[in-house]
């Protein structure tokens, strides 16, 4: 009892909560400070004010908040500092992590699927080709005429713009890996060999398997010759895509892969593959429909896109392009730029970027040259086609590596000190804003530089008169890719992680949807008080009381 009445708050609580009680009731009340605090809280909640939340719900949410603060030894609560560890148990945390990974990957699948359809074009008014897509938008002409001698592509159903999709896939995959790394990777001989064998193994497995399935399908549709041509073409296309992505990605992440990491279970991969396949295929289908491509062509190629995303992102490592997702939320609340740091690291980063560009260019050239030469039985065509593809892919990835290294060296983002927060939730809002600002700055740079690289490849090496059209089209598409990836990596991920966490905690009943409104309501009842952009309980004893209530109810 001496402890109870030794603080001014408890004396006030005793006086306030015992009004109108008999002496016997007062003696019983003083038997426990938790009983005293219970009466005090009930009195506060009976205040004559507009009731936004039911008292029992309000007490439940405050009890959860108090328990979290006690567990983390906090006296002040800031919404921006919420972490995945606050999700109930291991199973729920696993589901939360998979949800974040899927949201981030779905964004990429939507962008990649839509851009692939825009680049490919399709069958429209009896004319097949990329002229029905973005290349036609910039004056490329009907069909595949703007591609000149490159119109056959790698063969089969992958003619024209369909083959150019390989460049988009490589850029999206590798740029995501580079942006997601803290430092630019160093490609050692061991990493290159590891990537080579990983890519060959994955490409051959998928290419052969898909050819076996696709040949009978297309044979039924258009005869044996059509089935062999299109079936092998689709198998080669998927094998090349997945093989190159798997191999180049394995090489760039060789050092990271030595570290033990949590691998997704087979059911998770199956769900991931089906989800990403459906999203990517649907995105492709919507754009094809907007371009008024024939329904038959749309359905066939949407199925191919589904298979690509199913294997590449479900089983090929696509969900691990951004490492350490949903483990610690680090919002980019404040950003700074240092020209000094950028110039200091420029020499070393340039060497690494050139090596990445060379390995990418040579790998793409060799693979594309071999496949197209075998398909058309024309070594000259294959070598020329592979050379153009390799130079373009290598230059774009090299540019991406340089931009990424510049960003990593010069751009730094940190979390504001808690005493500098002035409004609830402003840290997450700043993170989203900074993500958009950074992407708006770097995306045009990456798009223009990559467009110039495409112009060099198609014009100087490919000798295409329509190289300005190719350069402008790829500038737009690659600027979109850079924007999405940079915005996601530098502030966007924290935004996604934070609001996904809020959604999970709301589903678990730990907090209401509008958490700021609830915290403000608790402040009006004098159970909490505002501290800048955060909140704290009106007294340590009130915090301990609510934490005790949560512990009792959780037993």
C-alpha positions as a printed NumPy array, in Angstrom:
array([[  0.   ,   0.   ,   0.   ],
       [  2.916,   2.315,   0.714],
       [  4.113,   1.79 ,  -2.893],
       [  0.647,   2.518,  -4.209],
       [  0.238,   5.89 ,  -2.451],
       [  3.867,   6.964,  -2.795],
       [  3.405,   8.56 ,  -6.222],
       [  1.338,  11.683,  -6.979],
       [ -0.433,   9.873,  -9.792],
       [ -1.664,   7.079,  -7.525],
       [ -2.868,   9.565,  -4.911],
       [ -4.871,  11.331,  -7.625],
       [ -6.165,   8.011,  -8.932],
       [ -7.26 ,   6.952,  -5.442],
       [ -9.055,  10.21 ,  -4.885],
       [-10.698,  10.198,  -8.311],
       [-11.719,   6.546,  -8.469],
       [-13.046,   6.335,  -4.87 ],
       [-15.552,   9.173,  -5.215],
       [-18.99 ,   8.037,  -4.053],
       [-17.739,   4.759,  -2.519],
       [-18.369,   3.498,   1.003],
       [-15.383,   3.113,   3.446],
       [-15.557,  -0.678,   3.059],
       [-15.333,  -0.397,  -0.742],
       [-12.379,   1.982,  -0.401],
       [-10.502,  -0.544,   1.791],
       [-11.11 ,  -3.292,  -0.782],
       [-10.033,  -0.973,  -3.564],
       [ -6.714,  -0.278,  -1.873],
       [ -5.86 ,  -3.979,  -1.719],
       [ -4.335,  -3.954,  -5.163],
       [ -2.974,  -1.251,  -7.364],
       [ -4.25 ,  -3.079, -10.44 ],
       [ -7.768,  -2.939,  -9.059],
       [ -7.243,   0.766,  -8.378],
       [ -6.025,   1.321, -11.91 ],
       [ -8.922,  -0.716, -13.291],
       [-11.417,   1.602, -11.585],
       [ -9.424,   4.616, -12.729],
       [ -9.481,   3.473, -16.358],
       [-13.203,   2.713, -16.161],
       [-13.846,   6.216, -14.803],
       [-11.822,   7.784, -17.608],
       [-13.67 ,   5.787, -20.241],
       [-17.003,   7.014, -18.848],
       [-16.074,  10.594, -19.65 ],
       [-18.791,  12.532, -21.43 ],
       [-17.345,  12.717, -24.946],
       [-18.082,  11.378, -28.402],
       [-17.395,   7.646, -28.204],
       [-15.492,   6.433, -31.287],
       [-14.577,   2.98 , -29.988],
       [-16.225,   0.585, -27.564],
       [-14.412,   0.692, -24.18 ],
       [-13.574,  -3.016, -24.257],
       [-12.029,  -2.793, -27.724],
       [-10.078,   0.296, -26.735],
       [ -8.723,  -1.44 , -23.631],
       [ -7.784,  -4.529, -25.664],
       [ -5.793,  -2.5  , -28.205],
       [ -4.1  ,  -0.494, -25.464],
       [ -3.176,  -3.719, -23.666],
       [ -1.514,  -5.08 , -26.809],
       [  0.358,  -1.805, -27.33 ],
       [  1.521,  -1.73 , -23.709],
       [  2.731,  -5.33 , -23.911],
       [  4.744,  -4.569, -27.042],
       [  6.315,  -1.505, -25.424],
       [  7.252,  -3.418, -22.271],
       [  8.774,  -6.247, -24.316],
       [ 10.929,  -3.727, -26.219],
       [ 11.663,  -1.57 , -23.176],
       [ 10.037,   1.466, -24.801],
       [  8.565,   4.486, -23.086],
       [  7.452,   6.199, -26.304],
       [  5.694,   4.623, -29.268],
       [  6.261,   5.709, -32.875],
       [  4.301,   4.082, -35.673],
       [  7.343,   4.207, -37.982],
       [  9.272,   1.937, -35.612],
       [  6.894,  -1.017, -35.836],
       [  8.698,  -4.219, -36.851],
       [  7.751,  -7.678, -38.203],
       [  8.644,  -9.188, -34.825],
       [  5.362,  -7.774, -33.497],
       [  3.393, -10.284, -35.57 ],
       [  2.116, -12.989, -33.238],
       [  3.936, -16.294, -33.841],
       [  6.377, -17.943, -36.253],
       [  3.626, -19.17 , -38.566],
       [  2.066, -15.715, -38.831],
       [  5.476, -14.109, -39.372],
       [  6.173, -16.586, -42.169],
       [  2.88 , -15.711, -43.848],
       [  3.666, -12.013, -43.44 ],
       [  7.08 , -12.461, -45.053],
       [  5.673, -14.422, -47.985],
       [  2.994, -11.767, -48.487],
       [  5.569,  -8.958, -48.668],
       [  7.701, -10.969, -51.101],
       [  4.66 , -11.637, -53.273],
       [  3.533,  -8.007, -53.326],
       [  6.995,  -6.779, -54.354],
       [  7.303,  -9.486, -57.011],
       [  3.768,  -8.955, -58.316],
       [  4.636,  -5.324, -59.059],
       [  7.547,  -6.511, -61.185],
       [  5.417,  -9.135, -62.936],
       [  2.764,  -6.569, -63.841],
       [  5.342,  -4.185, -65.313],
       [  7.3  ,  -6.91 , -67.107],
       [  4.195,  -8.587, -68.556],
       [  2.718,  -5.322, -69.797],
       [  5.951,  -4.091, -71.371],
       [  6.541,  -7.463, -73.032],
       [  3.145,  -7.261, -74.736],
       [  3.753,  -3.64 , -75.74 ],
       [  7.072,  -4.582, -77.333],
       [  5.886,  -7.763, -79.019],
       [  2.825,  -6.334, -80.737],
       [  1.013,  -9.221, -82.408],
       [ -1.52 , -10.157, -85.046],
       [ -3.78 ,  -7.265, -86.017],
       [ -5.798,  -6.807, -89.217],
       [ -3.923,  -9.671, -90.829],
       [ -0.472,  -8.188, -90.134],
       [  1.821,  -9.781, -87.549],
       [  4.618,  -7.869, -85.858],
       [  5.993,  -5.306, -83.455],
       [  4.565,  -2.439, -85.502],
       [  1.325,  -3.01 , -83.605],
       [  3.071,  -2.145, -80.322],
       [  5.411,   0.524, -79.008],
       [  7.711,   0.381, -82.05 ],
       [  4.795,   1.35 , -84.268],
       [  3.939,   4.166, -81.871],
       [  7.282,   5.791, -82.703],
       [  6.891,   5.33 , -86.455],
       [  8.377,   1.89 , -86.976],
       [  5.903,   0.901, -89.657],
       [  3.622,  -2.152, -89.942],
       [  4.546,  -5.695, -88.994],
       [  8.217,  -6.382, -88.311],
       [  9.493,  -4.201, -91.145],
       [ 11.43 ,  -1.928, -88.787],
       [ 13.599,  -4.891, -87.734],
       [ 14.903,  -5.538, -91.231],
       [ 17.173,  -8.581, -91.377],
       [ 16.506,  -9.226, -87.649],
       [ 12.792,  -9.888, -88.245],
       [ 13.034, -13.723, -87.997],
       [ 14.299, -13.384, -84.405],
       [ 15.515, -16.589, -82.807],
       [ 12.941, -18.547, -84.795],
       [  9.601, -20.263, -84.442],
       [  6.984, -18.246, -82.598],
       [  9.687, -15.943, -81.238],
       [ 10.118, -13.824, -84.331],
       [ 10.389, -10.031, -84.323],
       [  9.562,  -8.251, -81.091],
       [  9.011, -11.511, -79.223],
       [ 12.762, -12.132, -79.329],
       [ 13.456,  -8.58 , -78.135],
       [ 11.589,  -9.46 , -74.938],
       [ 14.722, -11.36 , -73.916],
       [ 16.531,  -8.023, -73.545],
       [ 13.769,  -6.684, -71.286],
       [ 13.823,  -9.814, -69.136],
       [ 17.6  ,  -9.715, -68.683],
       [ 17.566,  -6.017, -67.784],
       [ 14.746,  -6.328, -65.236],
       [ 16.317,  -9.379, -63.588],
       [ 19.886,  -8.091, -63.375],
       [ 19.038,  -4.484, -62.493],
       [ 16.9  ,  -5.761, -59.606],
       [ 19.824,  -7.843, -58.327],
       [ 22.255,  -4.918, -58.637],
       [ 19.935,  -2.396, -56.987],
       [ 19.095,  -4.812, -54.17 ],
       [ 22.751,  -5.306, -53.212],
       [ 24.517,  -3.043, -50.703],
       [ 27.649,  -2.983, -52.879],
       [ 28.324,  -3.796, -56.518],
       [ 29.326,  -7.493, -56.763],
       [ 32.779,  -8.582, -57.916],
       [ 32.615, -11.321, -60.548],
       [ 35.328, -13.842, -59.711],
       [ 36.205, -16.808, -61.982],
       [ 34.438, -19.088, -59.504],
       [ 31.293, -16.943, -59.709],
       [ 31.367, -16.966, -63.513],
       [ 31.736, -20.765, -63.676],
       [ 28.998, -21.215, -61.088],
       [ 26.663, -18.997, -63.091],
       [ 27.55 , -20.759, -66.358],
       [ 26.691, -24.227, -65.108],
       [ 23.583, -23.044, -63.23 ],
       [ 22.267, -21.345, -66.354],
       [ 23.018, -24.259, -68.681],
       [ 21.362, -26.735, -66.345],
       [ 18.216, -24.631, -65.858],
       [ 17.93 , -23.641, -69.527],
       [ 18.341, -27.159, -70.901],
       [ 15.876, -28.664, -68.427],
       [ 13.136, -26.146, -69.107],
       [ 13.812, -25.799, -72.839],
       [ 13.638, -29.532, -73.506],
       [ 10.624, -30.043, -71.251],
       [  8.655, -27.196, -72.843],
       [  9.569, -28.309, -76.371],
       [  8.215, -31.794, -75.661],
       [  4.931, -30.26 , -74.465],
       [  4.682, -27.471, -77.069],
       [  5.387, -29.474, -80.244],
       [  2.281, -31.724, -79.928],
       [  0.146, -28.725, -78.966],
       [  1.101, -26.667, -82.023],
       [  0.978, -29.776, -84.248],
       [ -2.688, -30.263, -83.388],
       [ -3.297, -26.59 , -84.103],
       [ -1.496, -26.236, -87.464],
       [  0.152, -29.448, -88.632],
       [  3.484, -31.15 , -88.036],
       [  5.728, -28.524, -89.633],
       [  3.983, -25.74 , -87.741],
       [  4.191, -27.759, -84.529],
       [  7.921, -28.416, -84.823],
       [  8.711, -24.819, -85.782],
       [  6.616, -23.106, -83.121],
       [  7.048, -25.782, -80.458],
       [ 10.835, -25.733, -80.65 ],
       [ 10.766, -21.938, -80.912],
       [  8.776, -21.597, -77.707],
       [ 10.953, -24.178, -75.952],
       [ 14.114, -22.365, -77.051],
       [ 12.646, -19.025, -75.982],
       [ 11.742, -20.162, -72.468],
       [ 14.988, -22.109, -72.117],
       [ 17.062, -19.102, -73.181],
       [ 15.187, -16.719, -70.898],
       [ 15.293, -18.858, -67.774],
       [ 18.824, -20.128, -68.487],
       [ 20.285, -16.652, -68.975],
       [ 18.451, -15.197, -65.988],
       [ 19.364, -18.112, -63.752],
       [ 23.008, -18.147, -64.855],
       [ 23.673, -14.407, -64.737],
       [ 21.797, -14.086, -61.463],
       [ 23.689, -16.983, -59.886],
       [ 26.994, -15.416, -60.898],
       [ 26.14 , -11.99 , -59.493],
       [ 24.847, -13.482, -56.233],
       [ 27.595, -16.083, -55.853],
       [ 29.047, -14.58 , -52.653],
       [ 25.616, -14.074, -51.121],
       [ 24.601, -17.654, -51.894],
       [ 27.442, -18.944, -49.726],
       [ 25.62 , -17.556, -46.71 ],
       [ 22.853, -19.731, -45.249],
       [ 19.417, -18.368, -46.021],
       [ 15.848, -19.483, -45.511],
       [ 14.558, -21.283, -48.585],
       [ 10.91 , -21.408, -49.546],
       [  9.104, -24.714, -49.22 ],
       [  7.751, -26.505, -52.289],
       [  4.119, -25.495, -51.539],
       [  5.231, -21.864, -51.193],
       [  7.083, -22.039, -54.505],
       [  4.087, -23.624, -56.173],
       [  1.789, -20.881, -54.881],
       [  4.347, -18.241, -55.858],
       [  4.726, -19.623, -59.364],
       [  0.986, -19.861, -59.955],
       [  0.381, -16.369, -58.542],
       [  3.135, -14.679, -60.526],
       [  2.254, -16.622, -63.663],
       [ -1.378, -15.516, -63.467],
       [ -0.476, -11.886, -62.727],
       [  2.176, -11.668, -65.452],
       [ -0.026, -13.46 , -67.977],
       [ -3.028, -11.284, -67.133],
       [ -0.953,  -8.104, -67.485],
       [  0.269,  -9.326, -70.877],
       [ -3.277, -10.2  , -71.911],
       [ -4.716,  -6.807, -70.92 ],
       [ -2.135,  -4.898, -72.972],
       [ -2.62 ,  -7.239, -75.935],
       [ -6.361,  -6.615, -75.715],
       [ -5.815,  -2.841, -75.618],
       [ -3.663,  -3.193, -78.737],
       [ -6.579,  -5.09 , -80.329],
       [ -4.456,  -8.144, -81.045],
       [ -6.365, -11.248, -82.145],
       [ -7.729, -13.358, -79.293],
       [ -6.042, -16.547, -80.496],
       [ -2.6  , -14.93 , -80.531],
       [ -3.256, -13.303, -77.167],
       [ -4.235, -16.572, -75.492],
       [ -1.259, -18.5  , -76.878],
       [  1.355, -15.963, -75.879],
       [ -0.308, -15.231, -72.519],
       [  0.061, -18.937, -71.734],
       [  3.755, -18.719, -72.639],
       [  4.162, -15.679, -70.387],
       [  2.409, -17.595, -67.594],
       [  4.899, -20.44 , -67.939],
       [  7.857, -18.063, -67.9  ],
       [  6.793, -16.359, -64.68 ],
       [  5.775, -19.677, -63.148],
       [  9.243, -21.158, -63.588],
       [ 11.451, -18.051, -63.36 ],
       [  9.807, -16.448, -60.333],
       [  8.294, -19.493, -58.695],
       [ 11.253, -21.885, -58.949],
       [ 14.084, -19.906, -60.568],
       [ 14.974, -17.552, -57.731],
       [ 12.858, -14.576, -58.789],
       [ 11.486, -14.053, -55.288],
       [ 14.988, -13.593, -53.844],
       [ 16.066, -10.78 , -56.184],
       [ 15.505,  -8.327, -53.326],
       [ 17.266,  -9.951, -50.33 ],
       [ 16.156,  -9.847, -46.684],
       [ 12.578,  -8.775, -47.336],
       [ 10.18 ,  -8.426, -44.374],
       [ 12.856,  -8.924, -41.729],
       [ 13.538,  -5.36 , -40.572],
       [ 11.627,  -2.275, -41.716],
       [ 14.033,   0.571, -42.51 ],
       [ 12.13 ,   3.56 , -43.896],
       [ 14.072,   6.126, -45.939],
       [ 12.906,   9.039, -43.794],
       [ 15.698,  11.412, -44.77 ],
       [ 18.057,  11.258, -47.755],
       [ 21.322,  12.998, -48.582],
       [ 23.58 ,  13.088, -51.62 ],
       [ 27.389,  13.186, -51.469],
       [ 29.354,  13.938, -54.638],
       [ 32.557,  13.28 , -52.688],
       [ 31.638,   9.688, -51.837],
       [ 30.408,   9.048, -55.365],
       [ 33.639,  10.265, -57.007],
       [ 35.816,   8.396, -54.499],
       [ 34.237,   5.063, -55.415],
       [ 33.827,   5.77 , -59.137],
       [ 37.087,   4.124, -60.244],
       [ 36.519,   0.81 , -58.487],
       [ 32.814,   0.72 , -59.359],
       [ 33.529,   1.46 , -63.023],
       [ 35.857,  -1.552, -63.226],
       [ 33.223,  -3.785, -61.642],
       [ 30.546,  -2.406, -63.978],
       [ 32.653,  -3.054, -67.076],
       [ 33.249,  -6.644, -65.954],
       [ 29.529,  -7.189, -65.337],
       [ 28.759,  -5.72 , -68.777],
       [ 31.35 ,  -7.928, -70.497],
       [ 30.156, -11.134, -68.843],
       [ 26.531, -10.291, -69.641],
       [ 27.28 ,  -9.337, -73.237],
       [ 29.414, -12.395, -73.977],
       [ 26.934, -14.778, -72.316],
       [ 23.972, -13.386, -74.225],
       [ 25.899, -13.288, -77.521],
       [ 27.041, -16.904, -77.285],
       [ 23.657, -18.298, -76.254],
       [ 21.606, -16.335, -78.799],
       [ 24.127, -17.008, -81.585],
       [ 24.127, -20.765, -80.934],
       [ 20.347, -21.104, -80.732],
       [ 19.507, -18.925, -83.749],
       [ 22.258, -20.566, -85.847],
       [ 20.937, -24.037, -85.058],
       [ 17.321, -23.061, -85.66 ],
       [ 17.925, -21.481, -89.084],
       [ 21.007, -23.547, -90.038],
       [ 22.673, -20.206, -90.799],
       [ 25.872, -19.502, -88.876],
       [ 26.332, -16.017, -90.347],
       [ 22.838, -14.92 , -89.289],
       [ 23.236, -16.426, -85.828],
       [ 26.59 , -14.776, -85.141],
       [ 25.395, -11.382, -86.349],
       [ 22.117, -11.618, -84.415],
       [ 23.865, -12.807, -81.258],
       [ 26.45 , -10.021, -81.499],
       [ 23.772,  -7.313, -81.676],
       [ 21.838,  -8.857, -78.789],
       [ 24.943,  -9.265, -76.661],
       [ 26.197,  -5.713, -77.193],
       [ 22.815,  -4.187, -76.375],
       [ 22.306,  -6.36 , -73.275],
       [ 25.862,  -5.79 , -72.043],
       [ 25.71 ,  -2.019, -72.537],
       [ 22.361,  -1.671, -70.766],
       [ 23.415,  -3.843, -67.823],
       [ 26.73 ,  -1.963, -67.631],
       [ 24.874,   1.353, -67.547],
       [ 22.586,  -0.027, -64.86 ],
       [ 25.61 ,  -1.175, -62.842],
       [ 27.249,   2.266, -63.06 ],
       [ 24.027,   4.059, -62.092],
       [ 23.5  ,   1.62 , -59.243],
       [ 27.03 ,   2.117, -57.932],
       [ 26.595,   5.892, -58.169],
       [ 23.384,   5.627, -56.208],
       [ 24.894,   3.365, -53.564],
       [ 27.947,   5.622, -53.105],
       [ 26.327,   9.047, -53.236],
       [ 22.786,   8.433, -52.015],
       [ 22.264,   7.647, -48.347],
       [ 18.995,   7.276, -46.482],
       [ 18.544,   7.128, -42.737],
       [ 15.792,   7.146, -40.156],
       [ 15.099,  10.395, -38.327],
       [ 15.801,  10.541, -34.589],
       [ 12.555,   9.971, -32.736],
       [ 12.578,  13.433, -31.151],
       [ 12.489,  14.996, -34.63 ],
       [  9.154,  13.452, -35.567],
       [  6.416,  16.067, -35.446],
       [  3.44 ,  14.135, -36.841],
       [  2.349,  10.515, -36.445],
       [  3.377,   8.253, -39.33 ],
       [  5.39 ,  10.976, -41.088],
       [  8.467,   8.731, -41.366],
       [  6.678,   6.255, -43.626],
       [  5.189,   9.093, -45.663],
       [  8.702,  10.528, -46.111],
       [  9.953,   7.09 , -47.165],
       [  7.362,   6.843, -49.926],
       [  8.031,  10.392, -51.071],
       [ 11.808,   9.895, -51.148],
       [ 11.364,   6.67 , -53.113],
       [  9.43 ,   8.539, -55.797],
       [ 11.882,  11.459, -55.847],
       [ 14.899,   9.167, -56.244],
       [ 13.182,   7.163, -58.965],
       [ 12.134,  10.33 , -60.831],
       [ 15.781,  11.435, -60.867],
       [ 17.488,   8.165, -61.817],
       [ 14.843,   6.639, -64.114],
       [ 15.212,   9.242, -66.908],
       [ 19.008,   8.973, -66.684],
       [ 18.879,   5.205, -66.957],
       [ 16.272,   5.285, -69.711],
       [ 18.106,   7.822, -71.874],
       [ 21.507,   6.169, -71.418],
       [ 20.032,   2.747, -72.17 ],
       [ 18.193,   4.124, -75.194],
       [ 21.493,   5.449, -76.54 ],
       [ 23.016,   2.003, -75.975],
       [ 20.182,   0.425, -77.965],
       [ 20.677,   2.957, -80.732],
       [ 24.371,   2.042, -80.909],
       [ 23.591,  -1.67 , -80.985],
       [ 20.819,  -1.581, -83.585],
       [ 22.379,   1.168, -85.7  ],
       [ 26.131,   0.714, -85.574],
       [ 26.27 ,  -3.078, -85.226],
       [ 22.874,  -4.11 , -86.585],
       [ 22.929,  -1.593, -89.453],
       [ 19.19 ,  -0.933, -89.075],
       [ 17.942,   2.306, -90.607],
       [ 15.181,   2.394, -87.986],
       [ 17.614,   2.578, -85.055],
       [ 16.149,   5.93 , -83.839],
       [ 12.774,   4.209, -83.468],
       [ 14.366,   1.371, -81.506],
       [ 16.279,   3.833, -79.328],
       [ 13.182,   5.893, -78.467],
       [ 11.037,   2.842, -77.734],
       [ 13.64 ,   1.258, -75.464],
       [ 14.248,   4.612, -73.745],
       [ 10.602,   4.721, -72.669],
       [ 10.41 ,   1.068, -71.622],
       [ 13.704,   1.038, -69.731],
       [ 12.89 ,   4.324, -67.988],
       [  9.712,   2.661, -66.692],
       [ 11.735,  -0.346, -65.535],
       [ 14.331,   1.803, -63.772],
       [ 11.585,   3.849, -62.119],
       [  9.794,   0.827, -60.68 ],
       [ 12.972,  -0.907, -59.479],
       [ 14.604,   2.179, -57.947],
       [ 11.375,   3.297, -56.269],
       [ 10.864,  -0.18 , -54.836],
       [ 14.413,  -0.617, -53.553],
       [ 14.946,   2.847, -52.065],
       [ 11.982,   3.46 , -49.786],
       [  9.188,   1.584, -51.504],
       [  9.945,  -1.743, -49.852],
       [  9.76 ,  -0.181, -46.379],
       [  6.396,   1.351, -47.297],
       [  5.076,  -2.029, -48.474],
       [  6.47 ,  -3.861, -45.435],
       [  4.969,  -1.328, -43.033],
       [  1.425,  -1.288, -44.399],
       [  1.403,  -5.055, -44.867],
       [  2.41 ,  -5.357, -41.202],
       [ -0.429,  -3.02 , -40.212],
       [ -2.852,  -5.14 , -42.216],
       [ -1.712,  -8.36 , -40.525],
       [ -1.983,  -6.813, -37.063],
       [ -5.458,  -5.524, -37.893],
       [ -6.507,  -9.023, -39.04 ],
       [ -5.161, -10.431, -35.775],
       [ -7.291,  -7.942, -33.818],
       [ -4.252,  -6.192, -32.348],
       [ -5.117,  -2.751, -33.721],
       [ -7.862,  -0.919, -35.624],
       [ -7.56 ,   0.08 , -39.267],
       [ -7.065,   3.789, -38.546],
       [ -4.399,   3.492, -35.868],
       [ -3.666,   7.215, -35.596],
       [ -7.335,   7.936, -34.957],
       [ -7.386,   5.313, -32.219],
       [ -4.24 ,   6.682, -30.554],
       [ -5.679,  10.19 , -30.664],
       [ -8.898,   8.903, -29.082],
       [ -6.911,   7.243, -26.279],
       [ -5.113,  10.56 , -25.764],
       [ -8.451,  12.34 , -25.357],
       [ -9.289,   9.901, -22.562],
       [ -5.951,  10.844, -20.906],
       [ -4.718,   7.239, -21.132],
       [ -2.055,   8.286, -23.641],
       [ -0.403,  11.59 , -24.367],
       [  1.234,  12.857, -27.522],
       [  4.988,  13.384, -27.659],
       [  5.834,  15.074, -30.96 ],
       [  5.042,  12.475, -33.604],
       [  4.738,   9.671, -31.054],
       [  2.685,   8.6  , -28.05 ],
       [  3.356,   7.471, -24.502],
       [  1.164,   6.241, -21.679],
       [  0.124,   8.876, -19.183],
       [  2.267,   7.161, -16.523],
       [  4.525,   4.141, -16.198],
       [  2.003,   2.521, -13.853],
       [ -0.72 ,   2.82 , -16.492],
       [  1.622,   1.186, -19.027],
       [  2.361,  -1.672, -16.617],
       [ -1.326,  -2.092, -15.829],
       [ -2.314,  -2.538, -19.468],
       [  0.673,  -4.824, -20.112],
       [ -0.438,  -6.935, -17.124],
       [ -3.947,  -7.108, -18.575],
       [ -2.595,  -8.399, -21.891],
       [ -0.404, -10.994, -20.163],
       [ -3.394, -12.232, -18.165],
       [ -5.639, -12.498, -21.231],
       [ -2.928, -14.215, -23.298],
       [ -2.533, -17.121, -20.896]])
